[in-house]
PDB file of C-alpha atoms and ligand atoms in Angstrom:
ATOM      1  CA  MET A   1     121.852 303.756 199.934  1.00 83.00           C
ATOM      2  CA  SER A   2     119.990 306.808 198.626  1.00 94.00           C
ATOM      3  CA  PRO A   3     117.440 305.781 195.990  1.00 97.00           C
ATOM      4  CA  ILE A   4     118.110 309.013 194.068  1.00 98.00           C
ATOM      5  CA  VAL A   5     121.536 310.585 193.567  1.00 98.00           C
ATOM      6  CA  VAL A   6     121.946 313.528 191.198  1.00 98.00           C
ATOM      7  CA  GLU A   7     125.374 314.995 190.417  1.00 98.00           C
ATOM      8  CA  CYS A   8     126.233 318.086 188.397  1.00 98.00           C
ATOM      9  CA  LEU A   9     123.113 317.812 186.276  1.00 98.00           C
ATOM     10  CA  ASN A  10     122.635 320.243 183.397  1.00 98.00           C
ATOM     11  CA  HIS A  11     119.816 320.255 180.889  1.00 98.00           C
ATOM     12  CA  TRP A  12     119.034 322.251 177.761  1.00 98.00           C
ATOM     13  CA  PHE A  13     115.939 322.596 175.602  1.00 97.00           C
ATOM     14  CA  GLY A  14     115.947 323.459 171.920  1.00 94.00           C
ATOM     15  CA  ALA A  15     118.828 323.720 169.479  1.00 92.00           C
ATOM     16  CA  GLY A  16     120.889 326.441 167.787  1.00 91.00           C
ATOM     17  CA  GLU A  17     119.716 329.992 168.449  1.00 91.00           C
ATOM     18  CA  VAL A  18     116.831 328.925 170.683  1.00 93.00           C
ATOM     19  CA  ARG A  19     118.880 326.523 172.792  1.00 95.00           C
ATOM     20  CA  LYS A  20     118.191 327.429 176.397  1.00 96.00           C
ATOM     21  CA  GLN A  21     119.522 325.961 179.618  1.00 98.00           C
ATOM     22  CA  ALA A  22     116.803 324.892 182.063  1.00 98.00           C
ATOM     23  CA  ILE A  23     118.864 323.053 184.734  1.00 98.00           C
ATOM     24  CA  TYR A  24     122.245 324.291 186.017  1.00 98.00           C
ATOM     25  CA  ASP A  25     124.665 322.118 187.946  1.00 98.00           C
ATOM     26  CA  VAL A  26     122.104 320.456 190.201  1.00 98.00           C
ATOM     27  CA  SER A  27     123.356 317.932 192.758  1.00 98.00           C
ATOM     28  CA  LEU A  28     121.218 316.242 195.392  1.00 97.00           C
ATOM     29  CA  GLU A  29     120.667 313.006 197.270  1.00 97.00           C
ATOM     30  CA  VAL A  30     117.290 311.867 198.533  1.00 97.00           C
ATOM     31  CA  ASP A  31     116.901 309.665 201.603  1.00 96.00           C
ATOM     32  CA  ARG A  32     114.860 306.486 201.391  1.00 95.00           C
ATOM     33  CA  GLY A  33     111.374 306.844 202.908  1.00 94.00           C
ATOM     34  CA  SER A  34     111.513 310.644 202.950  1.00 95.00           C
ATOM     35  CA  LEU A  35     109.057 313.207 201.629  1.00 95.00           C
ATOM     36  CA  THR A  36     110.896 315.936 199.727  1.00 96.00           C
ATOM     37  CA  ILE A  37     109.125 319.002 198.403  1.00 96.00           C
ATOM     38  CA  LEU A  38     110.391 320.951 195.407  1.00 97.00           C
ATOM     39  CA  MET A  39     109.320 324.576 195.312  1.00 96.00           C
ATOM     40  CA  GLY A  40     110.126 327.545 193.129  1.00 96.00           C
ATOM     41  CA  PRO A  41     108.577 329.998 190.692  1.00 96.00           C
ATOM     42  CA  SER A  42     106.950 329.002 187.420  1.00 96.00           C
ATOM     43  CA  GLY A  43     109.618 328.111 184.857  1.00 96.00           C
ATOM     44  CA  SER A  44     112.307 327.448 187.476  1.00 98.00           C
ATOM     45  CA  GLY A  45     112.822 323.861 186.270  1.00 98.00           C
ATOM     46  CA  LYS A  46     110.839 321.780 188.762  1.00 97.00           C
ATOM     47  CA  THR A  47     109.037 319.602 186.211  1.00 95.00           C
ATOM     48  CA  THR A  48     112.188 319.263 184.135  1.00 97.00           C
ATOM     49  CA  LEU A  49     114.158 318.025 187.148  1.00 98.00           C
ATOM     50  CA  LEU A  50     111.367 315.633 188.147  1.00 96.00           C
ATOM     51  CA  THR A  51     111.135 314.120 184.663  1.00 95.00           C
ATOM     52  CA  LEU A  52     114.925 313.741 184.445  1.00 97.00           C
ATOM     53  CA  MET A  53     114.976 311.844 187.761  1.00 97.00           C
ATOM     54  CA  GLY A  54     111.936 309.821 186.669  1.00 95.00           C
ATOM     55  CA  CYS A  55     113.491 308.423 183.455  1.00 94.00           C
ATOM     56  CA  LEU A  56     111.009 310.407 181.368  1.00 92.00           C
ATOM     57  CA  ARG A  57     113.663 312.617 179.777  1.00 94.00           C
ATOM     58  CA  GLU A  58     117.117 311.738 178.535  1.00 95.00           C
ATOM     59  CA  VAL A  59     119.970 312.846 180.799  1.00 97.00           C
ATOM     60  CA  GLN A  60     122.218 315.065 178.641  1.00 97.00           C
ATOM     61  CA  ASP A  61     124.953 316.108 181.023  1.00 98.00           C
ATOM     62  CA  GLY A  62     125.875 315.066 184.552  1.00 98.00           C
ATOM     63  CA  SER A  63     124.639 312.050 186.409  1.00 98.00           C
ATOM     64  CA  VAL A  64     121.356 310.690 187.763  1.00 98.00           C
ATOM     65  CA  ARG A  65     121.505 307.382 189.633  1.00 97.00           C
ATOM     66  CA  LEU A  66     118.298 305.593 190.581  1.00 97.00           C
ATOM     67  CA  PHE A  67     118.672 302.617 192.922  1.00 95.00           C
ATOM     68  CA  GLY A  68     122.384 302.769 192.145  1.00 95.00           C
ATOM     69  CA  ALA A  69     121.982 302.569 188.357  1.00 95.00           C
ATOM     70  CA  GLU A  70     123.207 305.376 186.101  1.00 97.00           C
ATOM     71  CA  LEU A  71     120.539 306.840 183.817  1.00 97.00           C
ATOM     72  CA  LYS A  72     122.891 308.778 181.562  1.00 97.00           C
ATOM     73  CA  GLY A  73     123.463 306.661 178.505  1.00 96.00           C
ATOM     74  CA  ALA A  74     121.270 303.854 179.863  1.00 95.00           C
ATOM     75  CA  GLY A  75     119.509 301.614 177.343  1.00 93.00           C
ATOM     76  CA  ILE A  76     115.765 301.409 176.883  1.00 91.00           C
ATOM     77  CA  GLN A  77     115.539 298.160 178.852  1.00 92.00           C
ATOM     78  CA  THR A  78     117.256 299.638 181.897  1.00 91.00           C
ATOM     79  CA  LEU A  79     115.025 302.695 181.721  1.00 92.00           C
ATOM     80  CA  GLU A  80     111.875 300.583 181.456  1.00 90.00           C
ATOM     81  CA  ALA A  81     112.968 298.401 184.355  1.00 91.00           C
ATOM     82  CA  MET A  82     113.554 301.577 186.376  1.00 92.00           C
ATOM     83  CA  ARG A  83     110.176 303.085 185.473  1.00 91.00           C
ATOM     84  CA  ARG A  84     108.430 299.964 186.762  1.00 90.00           C
ATOM     85  CA  ARG A  85     109.786 300.750 190.223  1.00 93.00           C
ATOM     86  CA  LEU A  86     108.417 304.304 190.103  1.00 94.00           C
ATOM     87  CA  GLY A  87     105.016 305.920 190.496  1.00 92.00           C
ATOM     88  CA  PHE A  88     104.073 309.138 188.721  1.00 91.00           C
ATOM     89  CA  ILE A  89     101.403 311.647 189.618  1.00 89.00           C
ATOM     90  CA  PHE A  90     101.316 314.567 187.216  1.00 81.00           C
ATOM     91  CA  GLN A  91      99.433 317.822 186.782  1.00 69.00           C
ATOM     92  CA  ALA A  92      97.471 316.395 183.871  1.00 67.00           C
ATOM     93  CA  HIS A  93      95.978 313.174 185.141  1.00 70.00           C
ATOM     94  CA  ASN A  94      96.030 311.337 181.777  1.00 81.00           C
ATOM     95  CA  LEU A  95      93.248 308.899 182.574  1.00 90.00           C
ATOM     96  CA  HIS A  96      91.829 306.690 179.834  1.00 92.00           C
ATOM     97  CA  GLU A  97      88.413 308.255 179.235  1.00 93.00           C
ATOM     98  CA  SER A  98      86.892 304.978 178.057  1.00 94.00           C
ATOM     99  CA  LEU A  99      87.955 303.063 181.173  1.00 95.00           C
ATOM    100  CA  THR A 100      86.252 303.189 184.576  1.00 95.00           C
ATOM    101  CA  ALA A 101      88.094 304.269 187.729  1.00 95.00           C
ATOM    102  CA  ARG A 102      88.651 300.570 188.527  1.00 95.00           C
ATOM    103  CA  GLN A 103      90.058 299.803 185.074  1.00 94.00           C
ATOM    104  CA  ASN A 104      92.303 302.876 185.114  1.00 93.00           C
ATOM    105  CA  VAL A 105      93.814 301.899 188.451  1.00 93.00           C
ATOM    106  CA  LEU A 106      94.107 298.281 187.317  1.00 93.00           C
ATOM    107  CA  ALA A 107      96.188 299.540 184.383  1.00 89.00           C
ATOM    108  CA  GLY A 108      98.692 300.777 186.962  1.00 86.00           C
ATOM    109  CA  LEU A 109      99.178 297.176 188.043  1.00 86.00           C
ATOM    110  CA  GLN A 110      99.126 295.541 184.645  1.00 75.00           C
ATOM    111  CA  VAL A 111     102.074 297.517 183.304  1.00 65.00           C
ATOM    112  CA  HIS A 112     104.022 295.724 185.976  1.00 61.00           C
ATOM    113  CA  GLY A 113     102.803 292.357 184.734  1.00 61.00           C
ATOM    114  CA  ARG A 114     103.021 290.403 187.955  1.00 64.00           C
ATOM    115  CA  GLY A 115     100.663 289.069 190.644  1.00 68.00           C
ATOM    116  CA  ASP A 116      97.341 287.308 190.179  1.00 78.00           C
ATOM    117  CA  PRO A 117      94.207 289.052 188.808  1.00 78.00           C
ATOM    118  CA  ALA A 118      91.926 288.302 191.803  1.00 81.00           C
ATOM    119  CA  ARG A 119      94.400 289.937 194.151  1.00 85.00           C
ATOM    120  CA  HIS A 120      94.751 292.813 191.724  1.00 90.00           C
ATOM    121  CA  ASN A 121      91.065 293.601 192.074  1.00 90.00           C
ATOM    122  CA  VAL A 122      91.284 293.619 195.866  1.00 92.00           C
ATOM    123  CA  ALA A 123      94.290 295.950 195.726  1.00 92.00           C
ATOM    124  CA  VAL A 124      92.531 298.283 193.261  1.00 95.00           C
ATOM    125  CA  GLU A 125      89.376 298.555 195.376  1.00 95.00           C
ATOM    126  CA  HIS A 126      91.430 299.073 198.523  1.00 93.00           C
ATOM    127  CA  MET A 127      93.428 301.884 196.913  1.00 91.00           C
ATOM    128  CA  LEU A 128      90.301 303.590 195.523  1.00 94.00           C
ATOM    129  CA  ARG A 129      88.735 303.490 198.981  1.00 92.00           C
ATOM    130  CA  LEU A 130      91.935 304.935 200.476  1.00 86.00           C
ATOM    131  CA  VAL A 131      91.681 307.963 198.197  1.00 86.00           C
ATOM    132  CA  GLY A 132      88.002 308.343 199.118  1.00 87.00           C
ATOM    133  CA  LEU A 133      86.455 306.946 195.939  1.00 93.00           C
ATOM    134  CA  GLY A 134      84.913 303.776 197.367  1.00 95.00           C
ATOM    135  CA  ASP A 135      81.544 304.818 195.970  1.00 96.00           C
ATOM    136  CA  ARG A 136      82.875 305.740 192.492  1.00 96.00           C
ATOM    137  CA  ILE A 137      84.792 302.583 191.634  1.00 97.00           C
ATOM    138  CA  ASP A 138      82.912 301.825 188.422  1.00 97.00           C
ATOM    139  CA  TYR A 139      82.485 305.409 187.186  1.00 97.00           C
ATOM    140  CA  LEU A 140      83.979 306.647 183.926  1.00 96.00           C
ATOM    141  CA  PRO A 141      86.276 309.716 184.184  1.00 94.00           C
ATOM    142  CA  GLY A 142      83.663 311.774 182.306  1.00 95.00           C
ATOM    143  CA  ASN A 143      81.345 311.348 185.292  1.00 95.00           C
ATOM    144  CA  LEU A 144      83.933 312.374 187.888  1.00 93.00           C
ATOM    145  CA  SER A 145      84.974 315.845 189.064  1.00 88.00           C
ATOM    146  CA  GLY A 146      88.491 317.175 188.434  1.00 84.00           C
ATOM    147  CA  GLY A 147      89.540 316.361 191.987  1.00 84.00           C
ATOM    148  CA  GLN A 148      88.060 312.872 191.797  1.00 89.00           C
ATOM    149  CA  LYS A 149      89.914 312.194 188.533  1.00 90.00           C
ATOM    150  CA  GLN A 150      93.118 313.358 190.159  1.00 87.00           C
ATOM    151  CA  ARG A 151      92.500 310.889 192.980  1.00 89.00           C
ATOM    152  CA  VAL A 152      92.030 308.050 190.472  1.00 93.00           C
ATOM    153  CA  ALA A 153      95.421 308.991 188.999  1.00 91.00           C
ATOM    154  CA  ILE A 154      96.940 308.957 192.486  1.00 90.00           C
ATOM    155  CA  ALA A 155      95.467 305.518 193.167  1.00 92.00           C
ATOM    156  CA  ARG A 156      96.865 304.287 189.839  1.00 93.00           C
ATOM    157  CA  ALA A 157     100.341 305.580 190.708  1.00 91.00           C
ATOM    158  CA  LEU A 158     100.383 304.008 194.165  1.00 91.00           C
ATOM    159  CA  VAL A 159      98.598 300.692 193.636  1.00 91.00           C
ATOM    160  CA  SER A 160     101.758 298.938 192.454  1.00 90.00           C
ATOM    161  CA  ASN A 161     103.672 299.855 195.606  1.00 90.00           C
ATOM    162  CA  PRO A 162     106.358 301.910 193.848  1.00 93.00           C
ATOM    163  CA  GLU A 163     109.652 302.453 195.662  1.00 95.00           C
ATOM    164  CA  VAL A 164     109.831 306.066 194.538  1.00 96.00           C
ATOM    165  CA  VAL A 165     106.925 308.398 193.747  1.00 95.00           C
ATOM    166  CA  PHE A 166     107.387 311.531 191.636  1.00 96.00           C
ATOM    167  CA  ALA A 167     104.468 313.903 191.989  1.00 94.00           C
ATOM    168  CA  ASP A 168     103.972 317.186 190.126  1.00 93.00           C
ATOM    169  CA  GLU A 169     101.408 319.321 191.955  1.00 90.00           C
ATOM    170  CA  PRO A 170      99.293 316.298 192.885  1.00 88.00           C
ATOM    171  CA  THR A 171      96.976 318.315 195.098  1.00 85.00           C
ATOM    172  CA  ALA A 172      96.372 321.252 192.758  1.00 81.00           C
ATOM    173  CA  ALA A 173      92.865 320.068 191.799  1.00 79.00           C
ATOM    174  CA  LEU A 174      91.906 318.960 195.290  1.00 81.00           C
ATOM    175  CA  ASP A 175      90.173 320.771 198.128  1.00 83.00           C
ATOM    176  CA  HIS A 176      92.090 321.268 201.352  1.00 84.00           C
ATOM    177  CA  ASP A 177      90.939 318.085 203.112  1.00 83.00           C
ATOM    178  CA  SER A 178      91.466 315.690 200.193  1.00 79.00           C
ATOM    179  CA  GLY A 179      94.804 317.337 199.398  1.00 84.00           C
ATOM    180  CA  MET A 180      96.064 316.863 202.918  1.00 86.00           C
ATOM    181  CA  ALA A 181      94.750 313.275 202.957  1.00 83.00           C
ATOM    182  CA  VAL A 182      96.759 312.428 199.842  1.00 83.00           C
ATOM    183  CA  VAL A 183      99.977 313.896 201.212  1.00 89.00           C
ATOM    184  CA  ARG A 184      99.462 312.195 204.580  1.00 88.00           C
ATOM    185  CA  MET A 185      99.008 308.937 202.704  1.00 84.00           C
ATOM    186  CA  LEU A 186     102.332 309.435 200.904  1.00 87.00           C
ATOM    187  CA  LYS A 187     103.961 310.272 204.216  1.00 88.00           C
ATOM    188  CA  THR A 188     102.549 307.113 205.830  1.00 88.00           C
ATOM    189  CA  LEU A 189     103.766 305.015 202.892  1.00 85.00           C
ATOM    190  CA  GLY A 190     107.211 306.459 203.532  1.00 88.00           C
ATOM    191  CA  GLN A 191     107.125 305.496 207.179  1.00 89.00           C
ATOM    192  CA  GLU A 192     105.563 302.066 206.723  1.00 88.00           C
ATOM    193  CA  ARG A 193     107.037 300.838 203.440  1.00 87.00           C
ATOM    194  CA  GLY A 194     110.021 303.110 202.895  1.00 92.00           C
ATOM    195  CA  THR A 195     108.402 304.716 199.848  1.00 93.00           C
ATOM    196  CA  THR A 196     110.376 307.807 198.822  1.00 96.00           C
ATOM    197  CA  THR A 197     108.404 310.790 197.516  1.00 96.00           C
ATOM    198  CA  VAL A 198     109.590 313.840 195.617  1.00 97.00           C
ATOM    199  CA  MET A 199     106.756 316.292 195.147  1.00 95.00           C
ATOM    200  CA  VAL A 200     106.399 319.637 193.416  1.00 95.00           C
ATOM    201  CA  THR A 201     103.909 321.882 195.138  1.00 91.00           C
ATOM    202  CA  HIS A 202     102.958 325.510 195.614  1.00 87.00           C
ATOM    203  CA  ASP A 203     100.702 324.541 198.474  1.00 86.00           C
ATOM    204  CA  ASN A 204     102.026 326.075 201.710  1.00 85.00           C
ATOM    205  CA  ARG A 205      99.780 323.908 203.862  1.00 82.00           C
ATOM    206  CA  ILE A 206     101.725 320.818 202.812  1.00 87.00           C
ATOM    207  CA  LEU A 207     105.130 322.138 203.862  1.00 88.00           C
ATOM    208  CA  ASP A 208     104.667 321.051 207.476  1.00 88.00           C
ATOM    209  CA  LEU A 209     104.470 317.421 206.370  1.00 91.00           C
ATOM    210  CA  ALA A 210     107.737 317.514 204.414  1.00 93.00           C
ATOM    211  CA  ASP A 211     111.021 316.099 205.672  1.00 95.00           C
ATOM    212  CA  ARG A 212     112.877 318.414 203.360  1.00 96.00           C
ATOM    213  CA  ILE A 213     112.101 321.447 201.236  1.00 96.00           C
ATOM    214  CA  MET A 214     114.253 322.284 198.226  1.00 97.00           C
ATOM    215  CA  THR A 215     113.826 325.511 196.305  1.00 97.00           C
ATOM    216  CA  LEU A 216     114.701 325.961 192.645  1.00 98.00           C
ATOM    217  CA  GLU A 217     115.234 329.302 190.936  1.00 98.00           C
ATOM    218  CA  ASP A 218     116.250 329.704 187.297  1.00 98.00           C
ATOM    219  CA  GLY A 219     117.286 326.050 187.132  1.00 98.00           C
ATOM    220  CA  ARG A 220     119.461 326.154 190.252  1.00 98.00           C
ATOM    221  CA  ILE A 221     118.936 324.901 193.783  1.00 98.00           C
ATOM    222  CA  VAL A 222     118.860 327.997 195.971  1.00 98.00           C
ATOM    223  CA  GLY A 223     117.423 326.491 199.135  1.00 97.00           C
ATOM    224  CA  ASP A 224     117.622 323.135 200.899  1.00 96.00           C
ATOM    225  CA  GLN A 225     115.953 322.895 204.270  1.00 95.00           C
ATOM    226  CA  ARG A 226     115.789 319.664 206.257  1.00 92.00           C
ATOM    227  CA  LYS A 227     113.391 319.142 209.104  1.00 84.00           C
ATOM    228  CA  THR A 228     114.962 317.684 212.184  1.00 71.00           C
ATOM    229  CA  PRO A 229     112.653 314.954 213.451  1.00 63.00           C
TER     230      PRO A 229
HETATM  231  N1  ATP B 301     109.617 320.877 176.196  1.00 64.51           N
HETATM  232  C1  ATP B 301     110.203 322.060 176.367  1.00 64.51           C
HETATM  233  N2  ATP B 301     110.777 322.702 175.332  1.00 64.51           N
HETATM  234  C2  ATP B 301     111.405 323.884 175.494  1.00 64.51           C
HETATM  235  N3  ATP B 301     111.521 324.503 176.673  1.00 64.51           N
HETATM  236  C3  ATP B 301     110.993 323.910 177.741  1.00 64.51           C
HETATM  237  C4  ATP B 301     110.296 322.662 177.651  1.00 64.51           C
HETATM  238  N4  ATP B 301     109.875 322.310 178.895  1.00 64.51           N
HETATM  239  C5  ATP B 301     110.274 323.305 179.698  1.00 64.51           C
HETATM  240  N5  ATP B 301     110.936 324.256 179.040  1.00 64.51           N
HETATM  241  C6  ATP B 301     111.552 325.473 179.619  1.00 64.51           C
HETATM  242  O1  ATP B 301     112.397 325.091 180.680  1.00 64.51           O
HETATM  243  C7  ATP B 301     112.228 325.936 181.808  1.00 64.51           C
HETATM  244  C8  ATP B 301     111.774 325.122 183.017  1.00 64.51           C
HETATM  245  O2  ATP B 301     110.466 324.600 182.777  1.00 64.51           O
HETATM  246  P1  ATP B 301     109.714 323.657 183.797  1.00 64.51           P
HETATM  247  O3  ATP B 301     108.502 323.152 183.116  1.00 64.51           O
HETATM  248  O4  ATP B 301     110.672 322.668 184.315  1.00 64.51           O
HETATM  249  O5  ATP B 301     109.328 324.709 184.942  1.00 64.51           O
HETATM  250  P2  ATP B 301     108.464 324.499 186.264  1.00 64.51           P
HETATM  251  O6  ATP B 301     109.310 324.961 187.409  1.00 64.51           O
HETATM  252  O7  ATP B 301     107.926 323.130 186.306  1.00 64.51           O
HETATM  253  O8  ATP B 301     107.275 325.569 186.061  1.00 64.51           O
HETATM  254  P3  ATP B 301     105.718 325.485 186.482  1.00 64.51           P
HETATM  255  O9  ATP B 301     105.647 325.822 187.954  1.00 64.51           O
HETATM  256  O10 ATP B 301     105.094 326.579 185.652  1.00 64.51           O
HETATM  257  O11 ATP B 301     105.185 324.144 186.154  1.00 64.51           O
HETATM  258  C9  ATP B 301     111.249 327.012 181.365  1.00 64.51           C
HETATM  259  O12 ATP B 301     111.981 328.124 180.929  1.00 64.51           O
HETATM  260  C10 ATP B 301     110.505 326.374 180.220  1.00 64.51           C
HETATM  261  O13 ATP B 301     110.067 327.341 179.313  1.00 64.51           O
HETATM  262 MG1   MG B 302     105.981 322.334 186.216  1.00 64.51          MG
END
């Protein structure tokens, strides 16, 4: 079963005179364990589509099914249960400035409210080392570079082993090597654990790693290219 199924999705922002359609009749299915890249010009609807699929925006018209459950008209409890199975990596990293890297990543586990604390710490340190921050574990965000903060946010999103990861330009603040390392990590998670990733990027160097590249223009899908393995 596809973890994400979108059918005839439309979305509007604003009301009355300023009401403007941002998503037009989008339908797509995403394969489990795949890495899908969403491309398209600024304002084409990439973030809007990602947040609709990620339960971060109410579905107005059409259908979005996550793990078989319909999001349109779903209650808050269903949406929260869904969100716990997802990982988010956004353009703005939204770290807690008063918490260290370790505590920020730990927060990614605690929202899920399961597992024992000792094991949590092991998982947090492991994830921070994976993103190359083994020597910054107890730093506050204020003492980290933009790229390092972004990597803390990536560790926080992945530490809970989400089934689906939604990423909005996760490598924008990273240099070439750390950017590629992050995407390779997501790709490996897909192969080893079946983690499904949908990622917005403008970064051409990442395209080779994708299983599928979808292009949005003016709120519509205008390209859908699958790599044959
Ligand atoms: N909260 C909002 N209120 C009103 N209009 C919005 C809102 N968010 C997005 N839009 C509009 O919806 C359209 C799609 O925006 P979206 O942020 O999805 O684009 P994007 O493809 O992610 O662009 P970018 O590459 O610049 O991040 C744009 O016309 C934008 O102005
Ligand atoms: Mg965007």
